[in-house]
Amino acid sequence: MAKVQAGYDHFFEEFDRLAQDGADPGSREEVAELVNEVLTKEILAPAHEYLDFNEQVMATSTKQSQLMADRMVFGLLLLGLCGPVAGLLAGLAIARGVSRSIIQLSVPVHDAAGKLNEVVGPIVLSGGRGIEDLEAGLRNMSAEIGTVVNRLQQSQREVLRAEQLAAVGQLAAGVAHELRNPLMSMKLLAQTAAEAGDEARLEGRDIKVLCDAIGRVERSVQTFLDFARPPALERRAFDLYRVVEQTIHLVAGRAECQGVRIEYAATEEPLFIEADQGQIRQVLLNLLLNALDAMPKGGTVRIELPGSNGRLHVREVGKPEPVQPGLQRWLSIRVADTGCGLPVDLGERIFEPFITSKDTGVGLGLPICRRIVETHGGQITATNRPEGGAVFTVQLPLPAPDPQEATPSGNQVEEPLAVVPT
């Protein structure tokens, strides 16, 4: 196209030049030559070349389009032939995988059915490998499993009932054992008085035995009542040292008869805590009575309490002394004896009801102690001492200290030991 445009421009330039020369006789010859030379060679020849080139390009494009169309037709034919084959192969592979999965599922299903046969009898499972067969088998197993669950629940109810009956039996045996001995003493006194006739009378010693027997019956009945129906907490501030001293004096007479010495850390300043005074006294009394039962031929009972400033034996959870404000603190009360110690085979079961290592008693003292301490938010533990005997540790939570009262740790001197007169 550039050659045609150049020839066209050249033709008109020469034509304009001839037109300016006027009617010259030689102008016609030059015009003829111009038409022959310029129009034919410089315009028509490039135009023919351009036309030939376009025809060649069109032929090439047509050929390529035809080739592409042939390829597309071949591809469509190939896809039409291979698609069903590929789909068939893929379907076979998927079906084989599903069949394998069904077989893998049927194996544990048959295994579970075999185990259920021992419980509920034979379970019929189809031998087919289809999903419908597996579904039917699972439905049958589901029904049988429901039967097994119902039987297990019934068995659990029966076991619970048996445990309740066993507990009632233990309770009845404990009541009979605790009441039989004092009733026997009262019966002997009554028989002796009946044999004496009109002159029968009870002397001071007989009256003391009778009062002791009645007191033992009352204590046994009260123990069962406390275990069956624990009283509600009545928290109030009281002096722990005073309660400990009162409790020690309650058992001082028995300790003197057994040759047992009771030691505790004496202090002049009170230690006030907020708890149920009566229940804390009951815990201390039960622990002291257990210690005396463990030392029938004498020994030593040591009661360790916090010091007068409330910091001795008071620990923080995960933190050593000094006490820092804002952290939970625990008040530790330790009752240690030099008796025979705790049976190793009992362990923590020592706090379970009706578990006892003594020939007398029904095993309710320590469970009552544990329930009282846990009701206060604390905990009680029992371990054997390396040098012999047992130690019971009661830990009660204390409120966080006032920042104004928190002081740095210093050299803490434990108060001297005082021996209760026995």
XYZ file of N, CA and C in Angstrom, residues 27 175 189 226 257 290 299 312 404-405:
30
model
N 3.475 17.319 -25.332
C 2.867 16.998 -24.031
C 2.076 15.713 -24.104
N -24.321 -49.649 114.583
C -25.234 -49.240 115.655
C -25.358 -50.345 116.695
N -26.263 -54.164 135.492
C -26.606 -53.407 136.699
C -28.068 -53.627 137.079
N -25.138 -36.781 113.205
C -24.267 -35.802 112.546
C -23.878 -36.258 111.150
N -5.343 -41.333 132.239
C -5.492 -42.761 132.519
C -4.620 -43.610 131.600
N -9.033 -40.121 118.270
C -8.357 -41.117 117.432
C -6.910 -41.306 117.867
N 1.916 -42.422 125.315
C 2.605 -41.803 124.195
C 2.487 -40.294 124.276
N 2.922 -18.151 111.792
C 3.568 -19.450 111.893
C 2.643 -20.526 111.333
N -1.688 -3.091 104.843
C -1.065 -2.329 105.916
C -0.484 -3.241 106.989
N -1.034 -4.513 107.042
C -0.572 -5.431 108.077
C 0.513 -6.359 107.589
